[in-house]
CSV table of C-alpha atoms in Angstrom, one decimal:
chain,number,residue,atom,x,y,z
A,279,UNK,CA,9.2,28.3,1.2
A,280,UNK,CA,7.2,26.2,-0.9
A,281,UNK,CA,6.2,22.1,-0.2
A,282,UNK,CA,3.9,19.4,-1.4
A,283,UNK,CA,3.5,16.5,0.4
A,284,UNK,CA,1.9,13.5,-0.9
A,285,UNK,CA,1.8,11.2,2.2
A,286,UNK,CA,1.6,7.5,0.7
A,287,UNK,CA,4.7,6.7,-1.6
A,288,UNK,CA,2.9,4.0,-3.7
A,289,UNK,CA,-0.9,2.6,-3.5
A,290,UNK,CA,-2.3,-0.5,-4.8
A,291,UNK,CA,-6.4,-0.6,-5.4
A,292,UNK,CA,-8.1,-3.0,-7.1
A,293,UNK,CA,-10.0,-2.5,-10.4
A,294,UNK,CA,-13.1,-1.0,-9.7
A,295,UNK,CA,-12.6,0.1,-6.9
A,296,UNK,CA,-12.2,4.0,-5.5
A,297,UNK,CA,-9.5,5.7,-5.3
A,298,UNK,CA,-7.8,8.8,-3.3
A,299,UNK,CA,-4.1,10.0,-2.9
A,300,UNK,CA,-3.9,12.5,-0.4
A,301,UNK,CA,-1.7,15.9,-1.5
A,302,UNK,CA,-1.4,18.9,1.1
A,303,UNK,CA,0.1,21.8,0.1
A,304,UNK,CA,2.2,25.2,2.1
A,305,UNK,CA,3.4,27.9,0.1
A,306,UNK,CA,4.3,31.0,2.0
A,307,UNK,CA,5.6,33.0,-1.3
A,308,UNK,CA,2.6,32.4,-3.6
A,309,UNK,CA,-0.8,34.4,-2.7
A,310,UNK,CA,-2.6,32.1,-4.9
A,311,UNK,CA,-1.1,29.2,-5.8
A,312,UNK,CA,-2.6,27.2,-9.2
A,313,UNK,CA,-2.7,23.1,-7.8
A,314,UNK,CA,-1.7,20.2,-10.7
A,315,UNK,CA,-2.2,16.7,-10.9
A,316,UNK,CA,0.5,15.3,-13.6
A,317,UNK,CA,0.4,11.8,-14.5
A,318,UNK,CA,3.7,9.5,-15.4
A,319,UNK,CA,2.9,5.9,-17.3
A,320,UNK,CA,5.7,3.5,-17.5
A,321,UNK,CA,8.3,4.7,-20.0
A,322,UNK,CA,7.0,8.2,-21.0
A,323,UNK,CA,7.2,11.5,-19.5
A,324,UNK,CA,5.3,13.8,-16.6
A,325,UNK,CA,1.7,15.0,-18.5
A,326,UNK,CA,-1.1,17.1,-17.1
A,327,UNK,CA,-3.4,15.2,-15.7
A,328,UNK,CA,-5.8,18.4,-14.4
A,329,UNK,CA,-5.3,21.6,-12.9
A,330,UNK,CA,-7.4,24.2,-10.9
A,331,UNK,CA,-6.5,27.8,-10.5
A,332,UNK,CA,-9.0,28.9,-8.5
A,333,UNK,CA,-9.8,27.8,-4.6
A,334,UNK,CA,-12.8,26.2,-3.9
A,335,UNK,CA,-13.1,24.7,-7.8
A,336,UNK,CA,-12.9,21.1,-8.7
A,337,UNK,CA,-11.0,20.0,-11.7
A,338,UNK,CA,-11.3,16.6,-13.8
A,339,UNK,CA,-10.4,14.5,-16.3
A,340,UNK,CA,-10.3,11.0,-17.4
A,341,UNK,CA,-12.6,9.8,-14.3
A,342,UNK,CA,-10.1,11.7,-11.8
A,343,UNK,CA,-11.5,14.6,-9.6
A,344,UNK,CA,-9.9,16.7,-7.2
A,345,UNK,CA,-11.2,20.1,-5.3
A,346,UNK,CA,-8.8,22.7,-3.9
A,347,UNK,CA,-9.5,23.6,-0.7
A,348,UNK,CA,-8.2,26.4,0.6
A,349,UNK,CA,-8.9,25.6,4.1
A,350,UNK,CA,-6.9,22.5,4.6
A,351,UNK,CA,-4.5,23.6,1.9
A,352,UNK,CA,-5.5,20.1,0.0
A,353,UNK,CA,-5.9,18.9,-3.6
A,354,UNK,CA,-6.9,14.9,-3.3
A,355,UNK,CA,-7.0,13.2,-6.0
A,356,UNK,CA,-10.1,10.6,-6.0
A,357,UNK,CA,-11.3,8.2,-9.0
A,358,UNK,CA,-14.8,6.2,-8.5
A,359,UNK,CA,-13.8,3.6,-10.6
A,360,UNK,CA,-10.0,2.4,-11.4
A,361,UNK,CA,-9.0,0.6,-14.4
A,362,UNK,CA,-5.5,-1.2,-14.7
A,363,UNK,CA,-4.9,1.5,-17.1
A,364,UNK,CA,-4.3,3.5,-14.0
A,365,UNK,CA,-1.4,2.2,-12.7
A,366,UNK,CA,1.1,5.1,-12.9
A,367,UNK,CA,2.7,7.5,-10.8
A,368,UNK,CA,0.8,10.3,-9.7
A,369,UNK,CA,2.6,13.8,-8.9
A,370,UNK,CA,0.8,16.9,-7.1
A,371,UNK,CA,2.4,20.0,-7.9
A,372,UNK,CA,1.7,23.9,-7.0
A,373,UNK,CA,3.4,26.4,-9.1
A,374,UNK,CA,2.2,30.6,-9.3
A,375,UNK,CA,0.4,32.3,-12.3
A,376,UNK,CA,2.6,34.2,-14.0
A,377,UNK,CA,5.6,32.6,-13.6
A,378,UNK,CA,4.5,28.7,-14.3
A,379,UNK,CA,7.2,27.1,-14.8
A,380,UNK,CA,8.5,26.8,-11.6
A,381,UNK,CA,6.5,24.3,-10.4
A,382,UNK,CA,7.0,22.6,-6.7
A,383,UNK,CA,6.2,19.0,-6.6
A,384,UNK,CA,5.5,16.1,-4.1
A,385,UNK,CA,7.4,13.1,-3.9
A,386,UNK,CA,4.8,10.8,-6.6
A,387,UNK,CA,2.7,8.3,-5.6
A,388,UNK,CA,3.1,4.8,-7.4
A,389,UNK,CA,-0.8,3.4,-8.3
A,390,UNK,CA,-1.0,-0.6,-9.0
A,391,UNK,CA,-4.1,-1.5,-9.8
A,392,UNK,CA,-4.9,-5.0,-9.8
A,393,UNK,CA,-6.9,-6.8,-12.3
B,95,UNK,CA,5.0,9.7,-30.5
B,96,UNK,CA,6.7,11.7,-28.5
B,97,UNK,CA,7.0,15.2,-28.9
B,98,UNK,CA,9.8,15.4,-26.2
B,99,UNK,CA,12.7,13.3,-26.9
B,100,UNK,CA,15.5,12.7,-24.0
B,101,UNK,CA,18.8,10.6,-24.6
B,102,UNK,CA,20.2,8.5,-23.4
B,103,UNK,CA,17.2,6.8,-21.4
B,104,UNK,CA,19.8,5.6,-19.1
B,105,UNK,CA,23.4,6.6,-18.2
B,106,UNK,CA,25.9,5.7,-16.3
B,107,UNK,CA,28.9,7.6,-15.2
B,108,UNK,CA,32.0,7.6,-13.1
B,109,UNK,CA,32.8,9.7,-10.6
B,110,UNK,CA,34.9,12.8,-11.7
B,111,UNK,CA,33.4,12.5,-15.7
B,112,UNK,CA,31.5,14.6,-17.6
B,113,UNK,CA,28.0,13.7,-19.3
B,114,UNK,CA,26.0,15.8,-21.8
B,115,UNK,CA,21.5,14.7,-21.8
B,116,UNK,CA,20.3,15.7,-24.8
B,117,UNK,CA,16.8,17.3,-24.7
B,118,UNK,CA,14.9,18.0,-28.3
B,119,UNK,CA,11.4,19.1,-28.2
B,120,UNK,CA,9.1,18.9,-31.3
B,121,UNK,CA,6.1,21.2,-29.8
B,122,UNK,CA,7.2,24.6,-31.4
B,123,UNK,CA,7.4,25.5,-28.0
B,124,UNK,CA,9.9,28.8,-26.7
B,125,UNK,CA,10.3,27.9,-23.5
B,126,UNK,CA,12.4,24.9,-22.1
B,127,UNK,CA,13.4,23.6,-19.3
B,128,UNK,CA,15.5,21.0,-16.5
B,129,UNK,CA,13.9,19.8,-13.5
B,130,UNK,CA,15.9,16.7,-11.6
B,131,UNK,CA,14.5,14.1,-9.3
B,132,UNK,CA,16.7,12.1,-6.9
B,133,UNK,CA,15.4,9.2,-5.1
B,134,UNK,CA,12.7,9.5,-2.8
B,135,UNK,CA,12.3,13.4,-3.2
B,136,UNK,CA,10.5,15.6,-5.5
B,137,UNK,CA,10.9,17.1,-8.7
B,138,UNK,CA,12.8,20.4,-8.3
B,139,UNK,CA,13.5,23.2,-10.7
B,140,UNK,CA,17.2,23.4,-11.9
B,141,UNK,CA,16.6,26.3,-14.6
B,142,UNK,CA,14.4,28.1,-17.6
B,143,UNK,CA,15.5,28.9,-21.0
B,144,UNK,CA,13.3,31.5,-23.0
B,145,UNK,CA,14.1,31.9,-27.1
B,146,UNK,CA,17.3,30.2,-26.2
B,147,UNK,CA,18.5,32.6,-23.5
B,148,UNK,CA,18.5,31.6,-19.6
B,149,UNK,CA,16.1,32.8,-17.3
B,150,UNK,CA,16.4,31.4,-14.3
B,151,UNK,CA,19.0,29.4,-12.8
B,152,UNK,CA,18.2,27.7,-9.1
B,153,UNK,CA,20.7,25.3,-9.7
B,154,UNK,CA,23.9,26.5,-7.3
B,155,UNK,CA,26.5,24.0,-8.4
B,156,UNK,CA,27.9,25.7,-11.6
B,157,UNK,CA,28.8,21.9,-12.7
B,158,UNK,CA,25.2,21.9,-14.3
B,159,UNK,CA,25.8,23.8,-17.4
B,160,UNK,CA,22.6,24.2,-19.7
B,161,UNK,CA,23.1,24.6,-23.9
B,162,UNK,CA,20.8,25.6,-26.3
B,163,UNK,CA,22.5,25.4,-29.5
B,164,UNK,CA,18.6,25.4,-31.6
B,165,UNK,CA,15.0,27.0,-30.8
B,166,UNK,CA,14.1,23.5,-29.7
B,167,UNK,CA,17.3,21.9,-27.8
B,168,UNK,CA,18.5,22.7,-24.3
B,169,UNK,CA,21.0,20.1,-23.5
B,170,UNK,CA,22.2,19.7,-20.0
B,171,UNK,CA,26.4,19.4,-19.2
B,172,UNK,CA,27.4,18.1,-16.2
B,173,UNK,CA,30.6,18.5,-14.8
B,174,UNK,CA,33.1,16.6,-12.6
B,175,UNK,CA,30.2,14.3,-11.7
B,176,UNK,CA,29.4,13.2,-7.9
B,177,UNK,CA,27.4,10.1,-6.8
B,178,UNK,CA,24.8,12.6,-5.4
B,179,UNK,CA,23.9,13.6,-8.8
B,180,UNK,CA,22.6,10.3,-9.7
B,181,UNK,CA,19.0,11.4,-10.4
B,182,UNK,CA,16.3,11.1,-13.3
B,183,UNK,CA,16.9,14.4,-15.1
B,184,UNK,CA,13.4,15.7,-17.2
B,185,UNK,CA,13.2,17.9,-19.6
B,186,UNK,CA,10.3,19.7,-20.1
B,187,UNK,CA,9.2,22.8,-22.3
B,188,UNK,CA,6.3,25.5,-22.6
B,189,UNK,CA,4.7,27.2,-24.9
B,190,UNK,CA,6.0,30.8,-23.3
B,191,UNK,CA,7.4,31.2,-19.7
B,192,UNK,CA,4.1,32.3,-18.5
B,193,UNK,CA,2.6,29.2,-19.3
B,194,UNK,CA,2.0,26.9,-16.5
B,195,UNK,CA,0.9,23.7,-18.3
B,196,UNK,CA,4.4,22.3,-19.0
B,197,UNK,CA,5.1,19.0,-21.3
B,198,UNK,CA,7.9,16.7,-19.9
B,199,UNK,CA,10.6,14.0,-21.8
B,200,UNK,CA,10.3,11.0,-20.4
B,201,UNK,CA,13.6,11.3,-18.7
B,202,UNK,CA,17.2,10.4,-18.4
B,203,UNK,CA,18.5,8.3,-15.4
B,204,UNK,CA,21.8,9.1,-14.5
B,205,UNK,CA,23.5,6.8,-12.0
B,206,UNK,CA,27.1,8.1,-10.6
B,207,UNK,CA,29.4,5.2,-9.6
C-alpha cells in the first residue's frame, strides 16, 4: 500500500526563524507518485500549498520549498523565514497522475509560531 | 469567501442516529468528493462522485451513504452511527477526476456519544 509519514505531530518555531517538517513517503502501487504540501489555517479548509510531479524538482510558494527526492522517498518542507502567519497545520500527501483524487495523506503537523 | 461550504461546523450525535453533512461547492467544479479524518490519523479517501454519479467507493461500511441531489452538492448520510465514526469529515471537489489539485470545505466535526 500506500503511507505518508510526517514524523513530528505539532512544531513550534519562533518568528524568523527556519523551519522544516519532515515527510517520507512509500507507495508500492504508484510508479510515480506526484508529492503535495496542503496547508489548513484555523477555521477554513485543506488548500494547496505546492506540489511537484516530477522527482528530483523543487516546488515553492509563499516562502515554503520542498525537493522530492527520490532516493530517500522525501518531500521536507523548509521556510527560511516564519511569520506568525504561519501557524497552521501542515499536511504531506502523495496521490497518482491520472487518477488525483485519491490522495494519501500524513497525519498533519501543527506549526505555532511565536511572535 | 468560501467557495466550499460544509454544515454543520460541528455535530454531535448519539449512538444508533442518523446524521446528514451537507457539502455545496461554488467552484463549477464536476468532481466531488469525502475524505474523513479521525484523531491522530490521516486523511483517507471514503469516495468520488463524477457529474453526479459515484466513482469510487473505498468506504466498506454501507452506513456512509453519499447524495448528490445537484451538479454541486454531494451530501454525506450516515447511518446507525458508532463512536468510532466521530471524525472531521471534508469535503472537497475537482475540476474533473483527473485533476489532482483538489479544493477542500473546511470541515464538519462529528462527535458520536
Amino acid at each position: 500500500g500506500d503511507s505518508v509519514t510526517q514524523t513530528e505531530g505539532q512544531v513550534t518555531v519562533s518568528e524568523s526563524k527556519s523551519l522544516i517538517i519532515n515527510c517520507t513517503y512509500s507507495t508500492t502501487s504508484i510508479a510515480y507518485p506526484n508529492l503535495f504540501w496542503y496547508v489548513r489555517y484555523p477555521g477554513e479548509g485543506l488548500q494547496l500549498l505546492l506540489k511537484v510531479i516530477t522527482a528530483g524538482q523543487k516546488g515553492s510558494s509563499r516562502g515554503f520549498e520542498a525537493t522530492y527526492n527520490k532516493e530517500t522517498t522525501s518531500f521536507h518542507l523548509q521556510k527560511a523565514s516564519v511569520q506568525e502567519s504561519d501557524s497552521a497545520v501542515y499536511y504531506c500527501a502523495l496521490g497518482e497522475g491520472n487518477m488525483g483524487y485519491k490522495l494519501t495523506f500524513g497525519t498533519g503537523t501543527s506549526l505555532l509560531v511565536d511572535p | 469567501d468560501p467557495k466550499i461550504i460544509q454544515k454543520p461546523k460541528y455535530l454531535v450525535a448519539v449512538t444508533g442516529s442518523e446524521k446528514i453533512l451537507i457539502c455545496e461547492q461554488y467552484l463549477g467544479h464536476n468532481a466531488m468528493y469525502w475524505y474523513r479524518q479521525s484523531a491522530k490519523k490521516p486523511l483517507e479517501f471514503m469516495f468520488s462522485y463524477s457529474y453526479q454519479k459515484l466513482m469510487d467507493n473505498q468506504t466498506a461500511s454501507s452506513r456512509f451513504q453519499p447524495q448528490s441531489s445537484k451538479k454541486n452538492h454531494l451530501d454525506l448520510q450516515i447511518t446507525a452511527l458508532k463512536p468510532d465514526d466521530s471524525a472531521t469529515y471534508f469535503c472537497a471537489s475537482s475540476q474533473t477526476t483527473s485533476q489532482n489539485t483538489l479544493y477542500f470545505g473546511a470541515g464538519t466535526r462529528l462527535s458520536v456519544l
